[in-house]
Structure formats: structure tokens, C-alpha cells
Amino acid sequence: QVQLAESGGGLVQPGGSLRLSCESSRPIFSISTTSWYRQAPGKQRELVASLSSGGRTNYDDSVKGRFTIGRDNAKNTVYLQMTSLKPEDTAVYYCNVDLPPPSRIAFWGQGTQVTVSS
């Protein structure tokens, strides 16, 4: 069983920065695709960024150039570095891990709140 725990959320002013972390109870990031999602009240959960086991990254257009996803396999941790934050970035951010075949099992964390406001 894999457990994911997000941390690093909080309140920040527009233009500020935050670094989110996702720690896994098992060393699975090196062989998995990891993604960050976010969900604002009344809105559907959306994909923010993803990182494949091979190092390929993908970003939503709304955060491209401002957010960076990375990982430290030795620490069993995936990061989301957020800069130039905007009020519309306010949401609960979730870490997601998809294990490779044959299992193809998905795991989710409980989420961490990010609030961008003056």
C-alpha cells in the first residue's frame, strides 16, 4: 500500500512563491508518473503538471513558465515549485501517482490548500 502526503501550502500574496511537496511511503516515484492536480470550489479538478518516470514534463497552459515539477527519488519526494502566483491559482492541490503496468494503480494524497490573496 502506498501513502501520499502533501505539504507546503499556505497563504501568499500575488506574485509570491510556494513550494509544495509530496512524500511517498514507498520508493515508487522513479518508476511512476507523478502529477499535481488542483481543485477550486465549484470547479472540476484539473491537471496542473505531470512528470513521467523518464523525466518528461507537461504543464497546463495557465501555469506554464511559472510552475516547475521535479522529484528527488532518494527522498521519495515530488515537488511543485510555484512562482508568480495569481489569485486564480487558489485551490486545493493534490498529488497523484500512477504506477506502471501491469498494476496501473493510481494513488492520491489528501491535498494541501494554496490561497493567493492580498
PDB file of C-alpha atoms in Angstrom, residues 48-98:
ATOM      1  CA  VAL A  48      -1.557  21.263 -13.389  1.00  0.00           C
ATOM      2  CA  ALA A  49       1.682  19.422 -14.125  1.00  0.00           C
ATOM      3  CA  SER A  50       2.976  15.897 -14.665  1.00  0.00           C
ATOM      4  CA  LEU A  51       6.353  14.160 -14.606  1.00  0.00           C
ATOM      5  CA  SER A  52       6.977  10.765 -16.170  1.00  0.00           C
ATOM      6  CA  SER A  53       9.435   8.193 -14.850  1.00  0.00           C
ATOM      7  CA  GLY A  54      11.623   9.061 -17.831  1.00  0.00           C
ATOM      8  CA  GLY A  55      11.726  12.751 -16.942  1.00  0.00           C
ATOM      9  CA  ARG A  56       9.215  14.127 -19.426  1.00  0.00           C
ATOM     10  CA  THR A  57       7.202  17.077 -18.090  1.00  0.00           C
ATOM     11  CA  ASN A  58       3.869  18.539 -19.064  1.00  0.00           C
ATOM     12  CA  TYR A  59       2.182  21.734 -17.844  1.00  0.00           C
ATOM     13  CA  ASP A  60      -1.208  23.282 -18.200  1.00  0.00           C
ATOM     14  CA  ASP A  61      -1.101  26.481 -20.244  1.00  0.00           C
ATOM     15  CA  SER A  62      -2.279  28.507 -17.263  1.00  0.00           C
ATOM     16  CA  VAL A  63       0.870  27.686 -15.256  1.00  0.00           C
ATOM     17  CA  LYS A  64       3.487  27.115 -17.944  1.00  0.00           C
ATOM     18  CA  GLY A  65       6.535  29.253 -17.285  1.00  0.00           C
ATOM     19  CA  ARG A  66       5.545  29.823 -13.650  1.00  0.00           C
ATOM     20  CA  PHE A  67       5.382  26.318 -12.133  1.00  0.00           C
ATOM     21  CA  THR A  68       8.044  23.614 -12.162  1.00  0.00           C
ATOM     22  CA  ILE A  69       7.614  19.948 -11.236  1.00  0.00           C
ATOM     23  CA  GLY A  70      10.568  17.884 -10.061  1.00  0.00           C
ATOM     24  CA  ARG A  71      11.469  14.892  -7.916  1.00  0.00           C
ATOM     25  CA  ASP A  72      14.093  13.532  -5.545  1.00  0.00           C
ATOM     26  CA  ASN A  73      13.975   9.746  -5.753  1.00  0.00           C
ATOM     27  CA  ALA A  74      16.312   9.277  -2.789  1.00  0.00           C
ATOM     28  CA  LYS A  75      13.926  11.248  -0.576  1.00  0.00           C
ATOM     29  CA  ASN A  76      10.779   9.699  -2.083  1.00  0.00           C
ATOM     30  CA  THR A  77       9.520  13.208  -2.738  1.00  0.00           C
ATOM     31  CA  VAL A  78       7.987  15.089  -5.653  1.00  0.00           C
ATOM     32  CA  TYR A  79       7.904  18.893  -5.692  1.00  0.00           C
ATOM     33  CA  LEU A  80       5.886  21.645  -7.311  1.00  0.00           C
ATOM     34  CA  GLN A  81       7.713  24.982  -7.296  1.00  0.00           C
ATOM     35  CA  MET A  82       5.205  27.772  -7.853  1.00  0.00           C
ATOM     36  CA  THR A  83       6.262  31.330  -8.684  1.00  0.00           C
ATOM     37  CA  SER A  84       4.477  34.492  -9.816  1.00  0.00           C
ATOM     38  CA  LEU A  85       1.337  33.244  -8.121  1.00  0.00           C
ATOM     39  CA  LYS A  86      -2.022  34.692  -9.099  1.00  0.00           C
ATOM     40  CA  PRO A  87      -5.363  34.769  -7.249  1.00  0.00           C
ATOM     41  CA  GLU A  88      -6.733  32.292  -9.788  1.00  0.00           C
ATOM     42  CA  ASP A  89      -4.146  29.768  -8.574  1.00  0.00           C
ATOM     43  CA  THR A  90      -6.096  29.488  -5.316  1.00  0.00           C
ATOM     44  CA  ALA A  91      -7.201  25.869  -4.880  1.00  0.00           C
ATOM     45  CA  VAL A  92      -6.567  22.627  -3.059  1.00  0.00           C
ATOM     46  CA  TYR A  93      -3.576  20.938  -4.670  1.00  0.00           C
ATOM     47  CA  TYR A  94      -3.392  17.148  -4.881  1.00  0.00           C
ATOM     48  CA  CYS A  95      -0.523  14.782  -5.601  1.00  0.00           C
ATOM     49  CA  ASN A  96      -1.269  11.816  -7.863  1.00  0.00           C
ATOM     50  CA  VAL A  97       0.855   8.781  -8.699  1.00  0.00           C
ATOM     51  CA  ASP A  98       0.168   6.251 -11.437  1.00  0.00           C
TER      52      ASP A  98
END
